[in-house]
Short mmCIF file of C-alpha atoms in Angstrom, two decimals:
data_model
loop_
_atom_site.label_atom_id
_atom_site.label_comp_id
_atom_site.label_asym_id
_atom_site.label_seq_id
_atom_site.Cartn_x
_atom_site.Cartn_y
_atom_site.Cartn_z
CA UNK A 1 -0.60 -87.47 9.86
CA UNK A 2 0.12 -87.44 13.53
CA UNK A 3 -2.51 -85.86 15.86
CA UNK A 4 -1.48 -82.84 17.80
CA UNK A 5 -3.62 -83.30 20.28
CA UNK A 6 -3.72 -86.53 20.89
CA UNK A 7 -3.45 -87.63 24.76
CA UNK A 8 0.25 -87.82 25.49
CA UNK A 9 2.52 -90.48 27.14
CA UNK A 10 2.68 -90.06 30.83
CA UNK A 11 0.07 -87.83 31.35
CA UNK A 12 -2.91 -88.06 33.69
CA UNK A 13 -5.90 -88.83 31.30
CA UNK A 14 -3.18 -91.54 29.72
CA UNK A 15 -3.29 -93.49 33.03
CA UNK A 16 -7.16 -93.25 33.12
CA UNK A 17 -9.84 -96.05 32.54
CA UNK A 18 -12.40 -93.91 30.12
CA UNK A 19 -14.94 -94.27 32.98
CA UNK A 20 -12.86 -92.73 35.86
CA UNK A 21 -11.80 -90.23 32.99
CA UNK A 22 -15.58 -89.34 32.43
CA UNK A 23 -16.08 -89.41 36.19
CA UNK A 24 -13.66 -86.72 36.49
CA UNK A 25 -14.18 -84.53 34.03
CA UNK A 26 -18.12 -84.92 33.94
CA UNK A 27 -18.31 -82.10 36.85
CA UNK A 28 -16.08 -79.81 35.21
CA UNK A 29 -16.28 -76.71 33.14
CA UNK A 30 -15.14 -76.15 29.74
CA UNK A 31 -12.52 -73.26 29.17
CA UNK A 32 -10.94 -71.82 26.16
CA UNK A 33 -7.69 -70.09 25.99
CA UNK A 34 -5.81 -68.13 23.32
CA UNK A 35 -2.10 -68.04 22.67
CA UNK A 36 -0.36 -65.93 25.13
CA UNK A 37 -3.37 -66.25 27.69
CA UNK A 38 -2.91 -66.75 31.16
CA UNK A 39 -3.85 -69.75 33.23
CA UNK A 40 -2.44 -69.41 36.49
CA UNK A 41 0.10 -67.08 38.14
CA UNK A 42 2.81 -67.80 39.94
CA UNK A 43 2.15 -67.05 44.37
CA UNK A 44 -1.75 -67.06 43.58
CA UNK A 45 -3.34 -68.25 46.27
CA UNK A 46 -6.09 -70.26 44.45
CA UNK A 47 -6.86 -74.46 44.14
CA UNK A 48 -8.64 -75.07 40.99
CA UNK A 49 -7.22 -77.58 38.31
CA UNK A 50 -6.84 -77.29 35.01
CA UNK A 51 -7.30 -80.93 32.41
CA UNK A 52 -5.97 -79.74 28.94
CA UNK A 53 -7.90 -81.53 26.56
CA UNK A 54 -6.20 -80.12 23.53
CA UNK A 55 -3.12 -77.59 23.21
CA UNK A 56 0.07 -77.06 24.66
CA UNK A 57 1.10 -74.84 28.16
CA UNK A 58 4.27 -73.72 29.21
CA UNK A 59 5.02 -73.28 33.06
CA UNK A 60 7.86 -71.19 33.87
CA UNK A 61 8.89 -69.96 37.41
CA UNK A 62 10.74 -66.37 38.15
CA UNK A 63 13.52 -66.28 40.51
CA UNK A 64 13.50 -63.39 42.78
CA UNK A 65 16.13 -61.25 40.92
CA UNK A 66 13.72 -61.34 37.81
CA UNK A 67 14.93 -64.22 36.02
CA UNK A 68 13.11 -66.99 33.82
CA UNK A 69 12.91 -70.56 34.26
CA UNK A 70 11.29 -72.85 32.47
CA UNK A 71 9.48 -75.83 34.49
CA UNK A 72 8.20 -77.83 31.80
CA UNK A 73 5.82 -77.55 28.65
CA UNK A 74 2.44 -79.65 29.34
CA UNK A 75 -0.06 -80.86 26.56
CA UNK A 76 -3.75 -82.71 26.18
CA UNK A 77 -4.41 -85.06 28.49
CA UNK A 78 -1.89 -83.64 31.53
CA UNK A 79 -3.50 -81.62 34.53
CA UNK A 80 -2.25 -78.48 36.11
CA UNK A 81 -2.42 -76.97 39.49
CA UNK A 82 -2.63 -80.56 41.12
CA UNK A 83 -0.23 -79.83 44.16
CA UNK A 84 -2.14 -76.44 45.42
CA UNK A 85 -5.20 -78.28 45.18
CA UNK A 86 -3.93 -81.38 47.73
CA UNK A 87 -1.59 -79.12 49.86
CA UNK A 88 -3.74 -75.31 49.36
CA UNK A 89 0.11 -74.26 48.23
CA UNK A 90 0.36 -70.90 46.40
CA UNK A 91 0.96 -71.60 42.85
CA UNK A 92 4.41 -72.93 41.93
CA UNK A 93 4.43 -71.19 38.63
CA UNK A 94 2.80 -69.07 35.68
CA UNK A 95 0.97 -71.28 32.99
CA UNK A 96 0.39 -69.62 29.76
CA UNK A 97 -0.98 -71.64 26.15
CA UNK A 98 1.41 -71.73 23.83
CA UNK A 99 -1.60 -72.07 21.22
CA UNK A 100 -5.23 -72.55 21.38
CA UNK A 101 -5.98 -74.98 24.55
CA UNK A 102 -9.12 -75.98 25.27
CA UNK A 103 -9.40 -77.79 29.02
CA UNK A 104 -11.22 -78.46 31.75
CA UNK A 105 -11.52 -76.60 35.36
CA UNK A 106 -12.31 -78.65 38.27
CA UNK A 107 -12.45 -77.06 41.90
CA UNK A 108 -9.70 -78.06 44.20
CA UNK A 109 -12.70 -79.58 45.93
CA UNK A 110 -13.65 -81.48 43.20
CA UNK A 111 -10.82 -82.76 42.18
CA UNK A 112 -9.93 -84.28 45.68
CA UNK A 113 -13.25 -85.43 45.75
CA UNK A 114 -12.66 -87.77 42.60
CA UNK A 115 -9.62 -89.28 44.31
CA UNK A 116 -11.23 -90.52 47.31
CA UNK A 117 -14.00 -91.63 45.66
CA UNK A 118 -12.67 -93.89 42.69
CA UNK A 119 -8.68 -95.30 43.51
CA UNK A 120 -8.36 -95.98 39.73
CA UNK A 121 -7.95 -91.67 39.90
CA UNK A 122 -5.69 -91.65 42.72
CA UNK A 123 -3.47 -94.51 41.47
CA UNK A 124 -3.66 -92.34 37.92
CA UNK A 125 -2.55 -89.01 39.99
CA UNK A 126 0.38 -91.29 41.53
CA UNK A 127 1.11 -92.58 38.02
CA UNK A 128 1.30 -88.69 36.68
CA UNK A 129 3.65 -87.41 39.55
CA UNK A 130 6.02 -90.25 39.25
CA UNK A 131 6.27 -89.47 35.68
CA UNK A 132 6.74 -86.19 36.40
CA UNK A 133 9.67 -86.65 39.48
CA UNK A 134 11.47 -89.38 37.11
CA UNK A 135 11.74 -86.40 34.61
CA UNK A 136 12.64 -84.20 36.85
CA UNK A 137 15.46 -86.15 37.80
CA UNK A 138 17.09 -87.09 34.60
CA UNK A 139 17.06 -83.45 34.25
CA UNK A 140 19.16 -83.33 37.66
CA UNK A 141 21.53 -85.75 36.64
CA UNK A 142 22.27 -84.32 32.99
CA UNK A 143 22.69 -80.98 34.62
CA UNK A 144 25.34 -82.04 36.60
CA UNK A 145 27.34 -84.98 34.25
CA UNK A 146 26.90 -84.04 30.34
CA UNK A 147 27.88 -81.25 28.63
CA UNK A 148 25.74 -78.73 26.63
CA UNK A 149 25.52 -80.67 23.13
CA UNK A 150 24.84 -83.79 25.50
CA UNK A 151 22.19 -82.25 27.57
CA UNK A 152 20.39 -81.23 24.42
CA UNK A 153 20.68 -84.74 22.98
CA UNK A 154 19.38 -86.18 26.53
CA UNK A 155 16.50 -83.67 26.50
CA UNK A 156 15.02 -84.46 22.85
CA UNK A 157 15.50 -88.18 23.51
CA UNK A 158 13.19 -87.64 26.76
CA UNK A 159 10.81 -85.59 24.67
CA UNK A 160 10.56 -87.98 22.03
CA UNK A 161 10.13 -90.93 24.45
CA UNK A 162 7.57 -88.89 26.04
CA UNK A 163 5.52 -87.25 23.35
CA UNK A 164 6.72 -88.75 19.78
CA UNK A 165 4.94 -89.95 17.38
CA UNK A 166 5.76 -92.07 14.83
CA UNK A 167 6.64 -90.06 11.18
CA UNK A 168 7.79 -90.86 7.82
CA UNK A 169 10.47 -88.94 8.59
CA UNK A 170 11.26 -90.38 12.89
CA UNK A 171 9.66 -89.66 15.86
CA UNK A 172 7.99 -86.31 15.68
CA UNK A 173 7.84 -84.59 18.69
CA UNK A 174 4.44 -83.15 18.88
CA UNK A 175 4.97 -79.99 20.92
CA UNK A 176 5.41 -76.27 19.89
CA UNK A 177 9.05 -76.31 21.00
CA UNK A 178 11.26 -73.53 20.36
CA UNK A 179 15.00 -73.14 20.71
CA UNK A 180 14.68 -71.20 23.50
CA UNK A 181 12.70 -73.94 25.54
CA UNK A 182 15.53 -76.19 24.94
CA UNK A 183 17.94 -73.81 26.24
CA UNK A 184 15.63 -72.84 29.72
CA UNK A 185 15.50 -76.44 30.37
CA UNK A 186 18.92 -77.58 29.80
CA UNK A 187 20.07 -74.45 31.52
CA UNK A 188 22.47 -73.21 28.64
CA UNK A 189 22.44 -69.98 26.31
CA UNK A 190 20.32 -70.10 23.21
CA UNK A 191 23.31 -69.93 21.65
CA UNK A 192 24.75 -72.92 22.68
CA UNK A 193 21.69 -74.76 22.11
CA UNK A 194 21.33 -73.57 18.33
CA UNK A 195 25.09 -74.37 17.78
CA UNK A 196 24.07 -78.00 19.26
CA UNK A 197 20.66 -78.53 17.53
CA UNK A 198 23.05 -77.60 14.20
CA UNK A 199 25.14 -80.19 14.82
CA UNK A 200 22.48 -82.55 15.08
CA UNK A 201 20.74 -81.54 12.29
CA UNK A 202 23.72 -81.21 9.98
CA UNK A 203 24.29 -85.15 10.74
CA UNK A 204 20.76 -85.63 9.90
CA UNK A 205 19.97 -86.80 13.39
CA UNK A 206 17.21 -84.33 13.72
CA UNK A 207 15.42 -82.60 11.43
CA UNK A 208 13.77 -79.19 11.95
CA UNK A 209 11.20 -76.27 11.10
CA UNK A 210 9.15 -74.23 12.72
CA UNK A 211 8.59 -75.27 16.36
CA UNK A 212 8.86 -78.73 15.08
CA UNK A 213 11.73 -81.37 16.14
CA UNK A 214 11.89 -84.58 13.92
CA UNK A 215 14.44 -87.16 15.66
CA UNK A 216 15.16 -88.98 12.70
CA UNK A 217 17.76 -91.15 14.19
CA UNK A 218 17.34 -91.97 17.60
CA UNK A 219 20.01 -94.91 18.26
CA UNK A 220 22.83 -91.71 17.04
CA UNK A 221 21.11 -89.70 19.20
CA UNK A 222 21.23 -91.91 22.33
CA UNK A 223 24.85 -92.54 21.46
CA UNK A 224 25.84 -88.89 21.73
CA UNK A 225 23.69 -88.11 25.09
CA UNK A 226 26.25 -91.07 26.24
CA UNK A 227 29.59 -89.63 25.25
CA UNK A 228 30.68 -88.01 28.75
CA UNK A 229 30.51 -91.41 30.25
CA UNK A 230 32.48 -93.11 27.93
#
């Protein structure tokens, strides 16, 4: 069975030698958070960090006529709050577990600390952000060329590059993804996004239950998230 909470692709801790991981986290306290709690709030002036060790966040940002965006969904082994901690920004966004996360909190102080004092961290920070900025941009680009059913297939095949695991079944993408995550990150309707997913699913290219996404043939899948460019 695939592990939930194992350290996912891309994300800080992945980048880490286990000694600059222990370094790290060594000085850090343990936290526990419900489903639903909060772990930071969007224009809060604070610099701590958050490691997730186990459990799934999603960071969303609110525009100022009231609406909801989704920023990404984060999972064990990635670190939040990183920018405010290196710049003092206010935060960027509101993280709230999705599930039961356990994680780490460094100070801001701490966490800068480890960065001048072993490069293996720093160059593992680096690592992270370009991650991050790469997905950020494919994002960009499929806002702007594919259409919704396109965008949708784009977005699972960057999930399941990022976070799949191998399955009897495909690549299951181990995150508690809902239709409506697809649909704030794509920037269509949920609508759209279940008539898209159904599509998918009735041509047995994914495969789907409850906040799980089973991408049982990737090489159709790639071929759709292709179509608009012919």
């Amino acid at each position: 069975m695939a592990d939930s909470n194992a350290v996912v692709l891309g994300s800080l801790l992945a980048f880490l030698e286990p000694d600059d991981c222990d370094f790290l986290l060594g000085p850090g306290q343990q936290r526990t958070f419900a489903r639903d709690d909060l772990l930071m709030h969007q224009g809060d002036p604070t610099d701590y960090v958050y490691v997730l060790r186990s459990g799934w966040v999603r960071i969303t940002v609110t525009s100022q006529d009231g609406h909801e965006v989704l920023l990404a969904l984060r999972g064990p082994g990635d670190m939040i709050g990183d920018l405010a901690a290196i710049h003092h920004w206010p935060r960027m966004g509101t993280v709230r577990a999705l599930q039961r996360v356990d994680a780490v909190l460094l100070s801001g102080q701490q966490f800068v600390a480890s960065l001048y004092a072993r490069p293996g961290i720093a160059v593992g920070v680096i690592k992270m952000l370009a991650e991050r900025l790469q997905e950020a941009e494919t994002m960009r680009v499929s806002s702007a060329t594919l259409d919704v059913s396109q965008r949708v297939a784009a977005y699972l095949l960057q999930l399941a590059d990022r976070y799949g695991i191998a399955g009897r079944e495909g690549i299951v993408i181990m995150m508690p993804l809902t239709q409506q995550d697809v649909a704030n990150s794509v920037g269509a309707s949920r609508r759209a996004v279940a008539r898209s997913i159904a599509v998918l699913r009735g041509r047995h290219v994914v495969l789907t239950a409850r906040k799980r996404i089973v991408v049982a043939r990737p090489d159709v899948l790639s071929s759709f998230a292709r179509l608009a460019t012919g």
